[in-house]
Short mmCIF file of C-alpha atoms and ligand atoms in Angstrom, two decimals:
data_model
loop_
_atom_site.label_atom_id
_atom_site.label_comp_id
_atom_site.label_asym_id
_atom_site.label_seq_id
_atom_site.Cartn_x
_atom_site.Cartn_y
_atom_site.Cartn_z
CA UNK Z 11 -140.82 -18.66 205.57
CA UNK Z 12 -141.04 -18.55 201.77
CA UNK Z 13 -137.96 -17.14 200.13
CA UNK Z 14 -138.42 -14.10 197.94
CA UNK Z 15 -136.89 -12.71 194.76
CA UNK Z 16 -136.95 -9.08 193.66
CA UNK Z 17 -136.02 -8.24 190.06
CA UNK Z 18 -135.63 -4.74 188.68
CA UNK Z 19 -135.85 -4.62 184.89
CA UNK Z 20 -134.03 -2.00 182.81
CA UNK Z 21 -134.24 -1.52 179.04
CA UNK Z 22 -136.04 -3.43 176.34
CA UNK Z 23 -138.89 -5.93 176.11
CA UNK Z 24 -136.39 -8.75 175.81
CA UNK Z 25 -135.32 -7.92 179.36
CA UNK Z 26 -138.97 -7.88 180.49
CA UNK Z 27 -139.28 -11.39 179.04
CA UNK Z 28 -136.02 -12.51 180.67
CA UNK Z 29 -137.19 -11.18 184.04
CA UNK Z 30 -140.41 -13.18 183.76
CA UNK Z 31 -138.38 -16.30 182.97
CA UNK Z 32 -136.03 -15.68 185.95
CA UNK Z 33 -139.05 -15.41 188.23
CA UNK Z 34 -140.44 -18.66 186.71
CA UNK Z 35 -137.17 -20.50 187.20
CA UNK Z 36 -136.93 -19.38 190.82
CA UNK Z 37 -140.62 -20.17 191.46
CA UNK Z 38 -139.68 -23.81 190.80
CA UNK Z 39 -137.22 -23.48 193.69
CA UNK Z 40 -139.96 -22.11 195.95
CA UNK Z 41 -139.17 -18.41 195.55
CA UNK Z 42 -141.99 -15.88 195.44
CA UNK Z 43 -141.67 -12.58 193.60
CA UNK Z 44 -141.75 -9.40 195.69
CA UNK Z 45 -141.77 -5.75 194.64
CA UNK Z 46 -139.82 -4.70 197.73
CA UNK Z 47 -136.04 -5.13 197.61
CA UNK Z 48 -135.76 -5.05 201.41
CA UNK Z 49 -138.09 -8.06 201.59
CA UNK Z 50 -136.07 -10.19 199.19
CA UNK Z 51 -133.57 -12.99 199.75
CA UNK Z 52 -132.15 -12.35 196.31
CA UNK Z 53 -132.14 -9.00 194.54
CA UNK Z 54 -131.52 -9.09 190.80
CA UNK Z 55 -130.84 -6.07 188.63
CA UNK Z 56 -131.64 -7.13 185.06
CA UNK Z 57 -129.59 -4.48 183.31
CA UNK Z 58 -129.31 -2.71 179.96
CA UNK Z 59 -126.05 -1.63 178.31
CA UNK Z 60 -127.42 0.00 175.16
CA UNK Z 61 -126.58 3.59 176.16
CA UNK Z 62 -124.24 5.01 178.77
CA UNK Z 63 -127.07 6.51 180.84
CA UNK Z 64 -128.79 3.13 181.18
CA UNK Z 65 -125.56 1.48 182.32
CA UNK Z 66 -124.68 4.22 184.81
CA UNK Z 67 -128.13 4.01 186.41
CA UNK Z 68 -127.25 0.48 187.50
CA UNK Z 69 -124.28 1.71 189.54
CA UNK Z 70 -126.33 4.36 191.32
CA UNK Z 71 -128.96 1.71 192.13
CA UNK Z 72 -126.23 -0.60 193.46
CA UNK Z 73 -125.08 2.27 195.70
CA UNK Z 74 -128.57 2.70 197.14
CA UNK Z 75 -128.98 -1.04 197.67
CA UNK Z 76 -125.61 -1.23 199.44
CA UNK Z 77 -126.82 1.32 202.02
CA UNK Z 78 -130.11 -0.55 202.43
CA UNK Z 79 -128.32 -3.89 202.88
CA UNK Z 80 -125.85 -2.50 205.41
CA UNK Z 81 -128.69 -1.10 207.55
CA UNK Z 82 -130.57 -4.39 207.29
CA UNK Z 83 -127.61 -6.51 208.39
CA UNK Z 84 -126.82 -4.10 211.25
CA UNK Z 85 -130.38 -4.56 212.52
CA UNK Z 86 -129.89 -8.34 212.43
CA UNK Z 87 -131.99 -8.74 209.29
CA UNK Z 88 -131.22 -10.97 206.33
CA UNK Z 89 -128.06 -10.66 204.29
CA UNK Z 90 -129.66 -10.92 200.85
CA UNK Z 91 -127.82 -11.88 197.69
CA UNK Z 92 -127.23 -8.98 195.32
CA UNK Z 93 -127.01 -10.08 191.69
CA UNK Z 94 -126.38 -8.09 188.53
CA UNK Z 95 -127.76 -9.80 185.43
CA UNK Z 96 -128.45 -8.74 181.86
CA UNK Z 97 -126.32 -6.84 179.36
CA UNK Z 98 -124.18 -4.70 181.70
CA UNK Z 99 -123.21 -7.94 183.43
CA UNK Z 100 -122.29 -9.51 180.09
CA UNK Z 101 -120.26 -6.51 178.98
CA UNK Z 102 -118.44 -5.78 182.23
CA UNK Z 103 -118.25 -9.20 183.93
CA UNK Z 104 -116.02 -9.32 186.99
CA UNK Z 105 -115.26 -5.58 186.61
CA UNK Z 106 -118.65 -4.96 188.27
CA UNK Z 107 -117.46 -6.62 191.48
CA UNK Z 108 -114.21 -4.66 191.39
CA UNK Z 109 -116.17 -1.43 191.14
CA UNK Z 110 -118.96 -2.51 193.48
CA UNK Z 111 -117.74 -5.22 195.90
CA UNK Z 112 -121.22 -5.50 197.43
CA UNK Z 113 -122.32 -7.41 194.30
CA UNK Z 114 -122.34 -11.17 194.98
CA UNK Z 115 -123.25 -12.49 191.59
CA UNK Z 116 -122.83 -11.42 187.96
CA UNK Z 117 -124.56 -13.27 185.14
CA UNK Z 118 -125.27 -12.51 181.50
CA UNK Z 119 -128.49 -12.79 179.47
CA UNK Z 120 -127.63 -16.33 178.37
CA UNK Z 121 -126.98 -17.87 181.78
CA UNK Z 122 -129.95 -16.89 183.94
CA UNK Z 123 -131.42 -20.42 183.69
CA UNK Z 124 -128.60 -21.31 186.12
CA UNK Z 125 -129.90 -18.87 188.73
CA UNK Z 126 -130.97 -21.69 191.12
CA UNK Z 127 -127.47 -23.28 191.15
CA UNK Z 128 -125.78 -19.90 191.42
CA UNK Z 129 -128.04 -18.96 194.34
CA UNK Z 130 -127.23 -22.17 196.21
CA UNK Z 131 -123.51 -21.50 195.67
CA UNK Z 132 -123.87 -17.91 196.90
CA UNK Z 133 -125.80 -19.01 199.99
CA UNK Z 134 -123.09 -21.57 200.76
CA UNK Z 135 -120.36 -18.94 200.58
CA UNK Z 136 -122.34 -16.58 202.78
CA UNK Z 137 -122.90 -19.27 205.39
CA UNK Z 138 -119.18 -20.03 205.55
CA UNK Z 139 -118.53 -16.33 206.06
CA UNK Z 140 -117.04 -15.75 202.60
CA UNK Z 141 -118.15 -13.14 200.10
CA UNK Z 142 -119.68 -14.89 197.06
CA UNK Z 143 -117.79 -14.09 193.86
CA UNK Z 144 -119.90 -15.64 191.13
CA UNK Z 145 -119.42 -14.59 187.51
CA UNK Z 146 -121.14 -16.44 184.68
CA UNK Z 147 -121.12 -14.80 181.27
CA UNK Z 148 -121.19 -17.75 178.85
CA UNK Z 149 -122.97 -17.09 175.56
CA UNK Z 150 -124.66 -20.44 174.95
CA UNK Z 151 -128.18 -19.41 173.90
CA UNK Z 152 -129.40 -22.82 172.82
CA UNK Z 153 -128.52 -24.36 176.21
CA UNK Z 154 -130.54 -21.65 177.96
CA UNK Z 155 -133.67 -22.24 175.89
CA UNK Z 156 -133.35 -26.00 176.27
CA UNK Z 157 -133.34 -25.62 180.02
CA UNK Z 158 -136.10 -22.99 180.11
CA UNK Z 159 -138.59 -24.78 177.89
CA UNK Z 160 -138.80 -27.53 180.52
CA UNK Z 161 -140.25 -24.98 182.90
CA UNK Z 162 -143.67 -23.30 182.89
CA UNK Z 163 -144.68 -19.99 181.36
CA UNK Z 164 -146.55 -17.25 183.19
CA UNK Z 165 -150.20 -16.75 182.36
CA UNK Z 166 -151.11 -13.16 181.57
CA UNK Z 167 -153.54 -12.23 178.79
CA UNK Z 168 -150.77 -10.51 176.88
CA UNK Z 169 -147.48 -12.39 176.77
CA UNK Z 170 -144.04 -12.23 175.22
CA UNK Z 171 -142.54 -15.18 173.44
CA UNK Z 172 -138.85 -15.00 172.50
CA UNK Z 173 -138.28 -16.73 169.16
CA UNK Z 174 -134.91 -15.26 168.24
CA UNK Z 175 -132.02 -13.70 170.10
CA UNK Z 176 -128.81 -11.91 169.40
CA UNK Z 177 -127.68 -10.18 166.26
CA UNK Z 178 -125.17 -10.55 163.43
CA UNK Z 179 -125.73 -7.13 161.91
CA UNK Z 180 -123.00 -5.28 163.83
CA UNK Z 181 -124.30 -1.76 163.52
CA UNK Z 182 -121.25 0.31 164.35
CA UNK Z 183 -122.84 1.97 167.40
CA UNK Z 184 -124.45 -1.08 169.00
CA UNK Z 185 -123.40 -3.40 171.84
CA UNK Z 186 -126.05 -6.05 171.22
CA UNK Z 187 -123.94 -8.45 169.12
CA UNK Z 188 -121.41 -8.44 171.99
CA UNK Z 189 -123.82 -8.62 174.95
CA UNK Z 190 -126.46 -10.97 173.52
CA UNK Z 191 -124.19 -12.85 171.14
CA UNK Z 192 -124.73 -13.91 167.53
CA UNK Z 193 -128.08 -14.44 165.87
CA UNK Z 194 -129.93 -17.49 167.15
CA UNK Z 195 -133.37 -18.68 166.06
CA UNK Z 196 -135.20 -21.14 168.29
CA UNK Z 197 -136.49 -24.26 166.56
CA UNK Z 198 -140.04 -24.44 165.25
CA UNK Z 199 -140.90 -27.14 167.81
CA UNK Z 200 -139.55 -25.13 170.75
CA UNK Z 201 -141.44 -22.02 169.71
CA UNK Z 202 -144.68 -23.96 169.18
CA UNK Z 203 -144.34 -25.73 172.51
CA UNK Z 204 -144.28 -22.34 174.26
CA UNK Z 205 -147.02 -20.95 172.02
CA UNK Z 206 -149.34 -23.86 172.86
CA UNK Z 207 -148.66 -23.38 176.57
CA UNK Z 208 -149.57 -19.69 176.31
CA UNK Z 209 -152.64 -20.51 174.24
CA UNK Z 210 -153.80 -23.12 176.78
CA UNK Z 211 -153.30 -20.58 179.54
CA UNK Z 212 -155.79 -18.26 177.81
CA UNK Z 213 -153.36 -15.69 176.42
CA UNK Z 214 -155.12 -13.45 173.89
CA UNK Z 215 -152.17 -11.43 172.63
CA UNK Z 216 -148.70 -12.74 171.92
CA UNK Z 217 -145.69 -10.62 171.03
CA UNK Z 218 -142.94 -12.55 169.28
CA UNK Z 219 -139.62 -11.17 170.45
CA UNK Z 220 -136.16 -11.00 169.02
CA UNK Z 221 -133.41 -8.40 168.66
CA UNK Z 222 -133.81 -9.03 164.96
CA UNK Z 223 -137.09 -10.85 165.00
CA UNK Z 224 -137.73 -10.67 161.27
CA UNK Z 225 -134.42 -12.43 160.62
CA UNK Z 226 -136.04 -15.49 162.27
CA UNK Z 227 -135.15 -18.71 160.43
CA UNK Z 228 -135.87 -21.52 162.88
CA UNK Z 229 -135.59 -25.12 161.70
CA UNK Z 230 -138.12 -27.86 162.30
CA UNK Z 231 -137.19 -31.44 163.22
CA UNK Z 232 -138.24 -32.39 159.67
CA UNK Z 233 -135.55 -30.06 158.32
CA UNK Z 234 -137.86 -27.29 157.11
CA UNK Z 235 -136.83 -23.68 157.62
CA UNK Z 236 -139.48 -21.39 159.06
CA UNK Z 237 -139.63 -17.65 158.43
CA UNK Z 238 -141.32 -15.13 160.71
CA UNK Z 239 -144.07 -14.70 158.11
CA UNK Z 240 -144.68 -18.47 158.01
CA UNK Z 241 -144.71 -18.66 161.78
CA UNK Z 242 -147.26 -15.84 162.14
CA UNK Z 243 -149.57 -17.47 159.59
CA UNK Z 244 -149.23 -20.80 161.36
CA UNK Z 245 -149.98 -19.28 164.78
CA UNK Z 246 -152.99 -17.48 163.33
CA UNK Z 247 -154.29 -20.77 161.91
CA UNK Z 248 -153.61 -23.09 164.83
CA UNK Z 249 -154.10 -21.04 168.01
CA UNK Z 250 -156.81 -18.87 169.55
CA UNK Z 251 -154.53 -15.82 169.79
CA UNK Z 252 -156.57 -12.81 168.78
CA UNK Z 253 -153.55 -10.58 168.44
CA UNK Z 254 -150.09 -11.35 167.15
CA UNK Z 255 -147.29 -8.79 167.29
CA UNK Z 256 -143.56 -8.96 166.72
CA UNK Z 257 -140.62 -6.77 167.57
CA UNK Z 258 -137.92 -5.55 166.79
CA UNK Z 259 -137.53 -5.69 163.04
CA UNK Z 260 -134.67 -4.66 160.80
CA UNK Z 261 -135.52 -2.94 157.48
CA UNK Z 262 -133.13 -5.29 155.65
CA UNK Z 263 -135.17 -8.35 156.69
CA UNK Z 264 -138.60 -6.89 155.92
CA UNK Z 265 -139.50 -9.41 153.20
CA UNK Z 266 -142.43 -9.21 150.76
CA UNK Z 267 -143.75 -12.37 152.40
CA UNK Z 268 -143.84 -10.62 155.79
CA UNK Z 269 -145.39 -7.47 154.36
CA UNK Z 270 -148.14 -9.61 152.81
CA UNK Z 271 -148.95 -11.04 156.26
CA UNK Z 272 -149.96 -7.55 157.38
CA UNK Z 273 -152.43 -7.44 154.49
CA UNK Z 274 -154.25 -10.71 154.99
CA UNK Z 275 -153.70 -12.13 158.48
CA UNK Z 276 -156.39 -10.61 160.63
CA UNK Z 277 -154.62 -11.42 163.91
CA UNK Z 278 -151.44 -9.62 162.83
CA UNK Z 279 -151.84 -6.22 164.48
CA UNK Z 280 -151.56 -3.00 162.45
CA UNK Z 281 -148.40 -1.83 164.18
CA UNK Z 282 -144.82 -2.04 163.00
CA UNK Z 283 -141.69 -0.94 164.81
CA UNK Z 284 -139.15 -0.50 162.03
CA UNK Z 285 -136.13 1.57 163.09
CA UNK Z 286 -134.35 3.57 160.39
CA UNK Z 287 -131.99 5.31 162.89
CA UNK Z 288 -131.04 8.17 160.53
CA UNK Z 289 -132.18 9.75 157.30
CA UNK Z 290 -129.05 10.23 155.21
CA UNK Z 291 -127.47 7.45 153.16
CA UNK Z 292 -124.04 8.56 154.31
CA UNK Z 293 -124.94 8.06 157.97
CA UNK Z 294 -126.86 4.78 157.60
CA UNK Z 295 -123.90 3.45 155.63
CA UNK Z 296 -121.48 4.53 158.36
CA UNK Z 297 -123.84 2.84 160.83
CA UNK Z 298 -123.52 -0.37 158.75
CA UNK Z 299 -127.29 -0.66 158.51
CA UNK Z 300 -127.40 -2.79 155.32
CA UNK Z 301 -130.13 -0.66 153.72
CA UNK Z 302 -130.58 2.70 152.03
CA UNK Z 303 -133.11 5.42 152.71
CA UNK Z 304 -134.78 4.68 149.36
CA UNK Z 305 -135.16 0.98 150.22
CA UNK Z 306 -136.60 1.89 153.62
CA UNK Z 307 -139.12 4.30 152.06
CA UNK Z 308 -140.10 1.64 149.53
CA UNK Z 309 -140.80 -0.83 152.37
CA UNK Z 310 -142.97 1.77 154.11
CA UNK Z 311 -144.85 2.39 150.87
CA UNK Z 312 -145.39 -1.35 150.28
CA UNK Z 313 -146.67 -1.96 153.78
CA UNK Z 314 -149.07 0.96 153.60
CA UNK Z 315 -150.40 -0.44 150.34
CA UNK Z 316 -151.53 -3.64 152.04
CA UNK Z 317 -152.43 -2.07 155.40
CA UNK Z 318 -153.18 1.66 154.97
CA UNK Z 319 -154.04 2.23 158.64
CA UNK Z 320 -150.81 0.70 160.00
CA UNK Z 321 -149.22 2.53 162.93
CA UNK Z 322 -145.52 2.99 162.22
CA UNK Z 323 -142.90 3.29 164.91
CA UNK Z 324 -139.14 3.69 164.79
CA UNK Z 325 -135.89 4.41 166.57
CA UNK Z 326 -133.64 7.38 165.80
CA UNK Z 327 -130.12 8.23 166.81
CA UNK Z 328 -129.02 11.87 166.50
CA UNK Z 329 -125.43 13.02 166.59
CA UNK Z 330 -123.84 9.86 165.19
CA UNK Z 331 -120.14 10.55 164.41
CA UNK Z 332 -119.85 12.64 161.25
CA UNK Z 333 -123.50 13.75 161.24
CA UNK Z 334 -123.71 17.27 159.73
CA UNK Z 335 -126.65 19.66 159.89
CA UNK Z 336 -127.60 18.54 156.39
CA UNK Z 337 -127.52 14.86 157.44
CA UNK Z 338 -129.72 15.67 160.40
CA UNK Z 339 -132.15 17.58 158.17
CA UNK Z 340 -132.33 14.43 156.01
CA UNK Z 341 -133.51 12.57 159.14
CA UNK Z 342 -136.15 15.26 159.70
CA UNK Z 343 -137.29 14.82 156.11
CA UNK Z 344 -137.71 11.05 156.51
CA UNK Z 345 -139.72 11.67 159.68
CA UNK Z 346 -141.97 14.19 157.94
CA UNK Z 347 -142.41 11.90 154.92
CA UNK Z 348 -143.27 8.79 156.94
CA UNK Z 349 -145.51 10.30 159.65
CA UNK Z 350 -144.95 8.01 162.62
CA UNK Z 351 -147.60 6.96 165.13
CA UNK Z 352 -144.89 6.96 167.78
CA UNK Z 353 -141.11 6.66 167.94
CA UNK Z 354 -138.09 6.51 170.22
CA UNK Z 355 -135.17 8.86 169.78
CA UNK Z 356 -131.77 9.03 171.41
CA UNK Z 357 -128.56 11.00 171.38
CA UNK Z 358 -125.69 8.88 170.10
CA UNK Z 359 -123.85 7.36 173.05
CA UNK Z 360 -120.28 6.07 172.69
CA UNK Z 361 -120.25 2.43 173.73
CA UNK Z 362 -116.95 0.79 174.66
CA UNK Z 363 -115.92 -1.91 172.21
CA UNK Z 364 -118.08 -0.69 169.31
CA UNK Z 365 -116.35 0.69 166.18
CA UNK Z 366 -117.97 4.15 166.13
CA UNK Z 367 -116.82 4.90 169.68
CA UNK Z 368 -113.26 5.24 168.38
CA UNK Z 369 -114.00 7.53 165.47
CA UNK Z 370 -112.65 11.04 165.76
CA UNK Z 371 -115.55 12.94 164.18
CA UNK Z 372 -117.76 12.80 167.29
CA UNK Z 373 -120.53 15.39 167.45
CA UNK Z 374 -120.49 17.92 170.27
CA UNK Z 375 -122.91 17.25 173.06
CA UNK Z 376 -124.83 20.54 172.79
CA UNK Z 377 -125.42 19.89 169.07
CA UNK Z 378 -126.80 16.45 169.91
CA UNK Z 379 -129.19 17.95 172.46
CA UNK Z 380 -130.42 20.60 170.03
CA UNK Z 381 -131.03 18.03 167.30
CA UNK Z 382 -132.81 15.69 169.70
CA UNK Z 383 -135.12 18.50 170.84
CA UNK Z 384 -136.01 19.40 167.25
CA UNK Z 385 -136.65 15.77 166.33
CA UNK Z 386 -138.71 15.04 169.43
CA UNK Z 387 -140.87 18.08 168.89
CA UNK Z 388 -141.82 16.75 165.45
CA UNK Z 389 -142.26 13.15 166.67
CA UNK Z 390 -144.50 14.33 169.53
CA UNK Z 391 -146.60 16.32 167.09
CA UNK Z 392 -146.97 13.25 164.86
CA UNK Z 393 -147.90 10.99 167.77
CA UNK Z 394 -150.56 13.45 168.88
CA UNK Z 395 -151.87 13.72 165.32
CA UNK Z 396 -152.07 9.93 165.02
CA UNK Z 397 -153.87 9.68 168.36
CA UNK Z 398 -156.35 12.33 167.21
CA UNK Z 399 -157.30 10.21 164.19
CA UNK Z 400 -158.66 7.49 166.50
CA UNK Z 401 -161.07 9.82 168.36
CA UNK Z 402 -164.69 8.86 167.66
CA UNK Z 403 -163.75 5.39 166.41
CA UNK Z 404 -164.80 2.12 168.02
CA UNK Z 405 -161.80 -0.17 168.50
CA UNK Z 406 -161.05 -3.36 170.44
CA UNK Z 407 -158.95 -2.78 173.56
CA UNK Z 408 -157.27 -5.52 175.57
CA UNK Z 409 -157.62 -4.35 179.17
CA UNK Z 410 -154.41 -5.42 180.87
CA UNK Z 411 -154.07 -3.59 184.16
CA UNK Z 412 -155.63 -1.16 186.59
CA UNK Z 413 -154.74 2.50 186.27
CA UNK Z 414 -154.04 5.23 188.80
CA UNK Z 415 -157.25 4.36 190.65
CA UNK Z 416 -158.83 0.95 191.20
CA UNK Z 417 -161.79 1.90 189.02
CA UNK Z 418 -159.50 2.74 186.08
CA UNK Z 419 -158.48 0.16 183.52
CA UNK Z 420 -155.67 0.53 181.02
CA UNK Z 421 -155.21 -1.46 177.84
CA UNK Z 422 -153.86 -1.29 174.33
CA UNK Z 423 -155.50 -0.51 171.03
CA UNK Z 424 -154.58 -2.57 167.95
CA UNK Z 425 -152.19 0.32 167.14
CA UNK Z 426 -150.33 -0.08 170.48
CA UNK Z 427 -151.80 3.08 171.96
CA UNK Z 428 -152.51 3.09 175.68
CA UNK Z 429 -156.25 3.44 176.24
CA UNK Z 430 -157.77 4.14 179.59
CA UNK Z 431 -161.33 3.88 180.83
CA UNK Z 432 -162.96 4.79 184.13
CA UNK Z 433 -165.54 2.07 184.85
CA UNK Z 434 -166.82 3.73 188.01
CA UNK Z 435 -166.07 1.18 190.67
CA UNK Z 436 -163.29 -1.22 191.52
CA UNK Z 437 -165.43 -4.39 191.55
CA UNK Z 438 -166.59 -3.74 187.99
CA UNK Z 439 -163.02 -3.00 186.95
CA UNK Z 440 -162.00 -6.47 188.23
CA UNK Z 441 -164.62 -8.12 186.01
CA UNK Z 442 -163.22 -6.50 182.89
CA UNK Z 443 -159.61 -7.21 183.75
CA UNK Z 444 -157.94 -9.29 181.01
CA UNK Z 445 -160.86 -8.89 178.58
CA UNK Z 446 -160.89 -7.68 174.99
CA UNK Z 447 -163.57 -5.01 174.86
CA UNK Z 448 -164.89 -2.75 172.09
CA UNK Z 449 -164.39 0.83 173.15
CA UNK Z 450 -165.33 4.17 171.69
CA UNK Z 451 -162.42 6.59 171.88
CA UNK Z 452 -163.68 9.84 173.38
CA UNK Z 453 -160.49 11.90 173.57
CA UNK Z 454 -156.78 11.78 172.82
CA UNK Z 455 -153.75 13.03 174.70
CA UNK Z 456 -150.11 13.19 173.60
CA UNK Z 457 -149.35 9.66 174.91
CA UNK Z 458 -152.70 7.98 175.48
CA UNK Z 459 -156.39 7.76 174.66
CA UNK Z 460 -159.50 7.83 176.79
CA UNK Z 461 -162.46 5.65 175.92
CA UNK Z 462 -165.82 4.33 177.02
CA UNK Z 463 -167.54 0.97 176.60
CA UNK Z 464 -169.92 0.83 173.66
CA UNK Z 465 -172.36 -1.61 175.21
N1 5AD U 741 -126.37 5.33 171.17
C1 5AD U 741 -127.64 5.77 171.08
N2 5AD U 741 -128.66 4.97 170.78
C2 5AD U 741 -128.40 3.67 170.57
N3 5AD U 741 -129.21 2.64 170.26
C3 5AD U 741 -128.47 1.53 170.18
N4 5AD U 741 -127.18 1.80 170.42
C4 5AD U 741 -127.12 3.13 170.66
C5 5AD U 741 -126.05 4.03 170.97
N5 5AD U 741 -124.80 3.61 171.07
C6 5AD U 741 -130.64 2.79 170.01
C7 5AD U 741 -131.02 2.40 168.59
C8 5AD U 741 -131.70 1.07 168.77
C9 5AD U 741 -132.35 1.26 170.12
C10 5AD U 741 -132.76 0.01 170.81
O1 5AD U 741 -131.37 1.93 170.88
O2 5AD U 741 -131.90 3.37 168.08
O3 5AD U 741 -132.63 0.79 167.75
FE1 SF4 U 742 -127.91 -3.48 167.39
FE2 SF4 U 742 -128.01 -3.08 164.76
FE3 SF4 U 742 -128.28 -5.57 165.73
FE4 SF4 U 742 -130.25 -3.77 166.09
S1 SF4 U 742 -129.53 -4.58 164.11
S2 SF4 U 742 -129.39 -5.15 167.65
S3 SF4 U 742 -129.09 -1.87 166.33
S4 SF4 U 742 -126.44 -4.31 165.85
#
């Protein structure tokens, strides 16, 4: 019987990438991926610690899995390993097992390459009738990548490639510098080795990932330092990737060189996720964001000069400590001035260990909810307006997956919009799967577009 691994992914694209790598690593040990936790020999929760809600969800999932496991064992079924990985694991470590003794294994985002060894150890403990108590939260990023690059990469048409991890910015609300560790850029050779593998596997779209991806400064063996801009140009010149994306960027690291790439590298997609978080200088300063509102607006202006159709995205936090109505209205003004194609917005969440969590000018919860509702109403309106501008246009769509029905295909426009098409029958849908197809957009909804093939 083949052994199986089930991984549930919470949070950001970096976690999606990490999950794919965990599955790769375990595939080398003969494990197959399953989407059913009750089928699995090892269940991994790849967790997110960015906001309280995300972290709490993990504990309610553990509770449900405990009940499932107890029933399974009672019926004489397998006693699977329950592992908590990712950022909650990094932040809480052994505390997770104190709170939830059913958890056998805890490992952080920089140790999942050791999953095979940890699994063997857990199995051994189980066989000898002991409860496994494995905790591994080292923060050695370079060791992880060294070990991972020896292994294969999965072959979808759209793939993630992590080039940078961690963060040195220390925004006063954020756990990332503590859970992912300091800023680390992979070397030029390591990145290119993975890029070539993806290219050879027929990947058409690559998304370069990093918590602070535009701070990338990987070295080559020859001692040259590579920037993100240089890397994108090089990938455009030396691979067959038709689409190159990158995320997430920090306004402080949005260099002129990188802006220029958007103007003259055809493969660089017209989409930029550039979080500003808040619209008043007082608040962004308190957030330790290393930029001003004027410098952010100047960046937006510069990028629109070279790529007028660019789709802009962002993140917003409302109710940061000390945020007054006037500060919040400054955020609304930035939003109205920029006109986003889409954006993510959150209520400020106090995270243990971060500076702002201890400040005494916290904003009341009902005020946060009201501000979030006002902001989201405007962001939804803008997203809809942006989607409307694509109606009637013919744009290339990379068809990545089937939709609600087998005859439906869903893909992404250059602007990151979800586009769906009904091709009529499932067999035809299969033929188009993984293809880049020109589509005429026939209608727009708040979150997606509908299109038809032009030929
Ligand atoms: N509270 C609310 N939102 C947060 N984010 C990060 N930390 C917090 C927090 N403590 C948001 C930021 C970031 C996104 C990934 O999550 O907007 O850009
Ligand atoms: Fe967190 Fe700020 Fe670093 Fe982004 S830049 S990961 S918000 S500390």
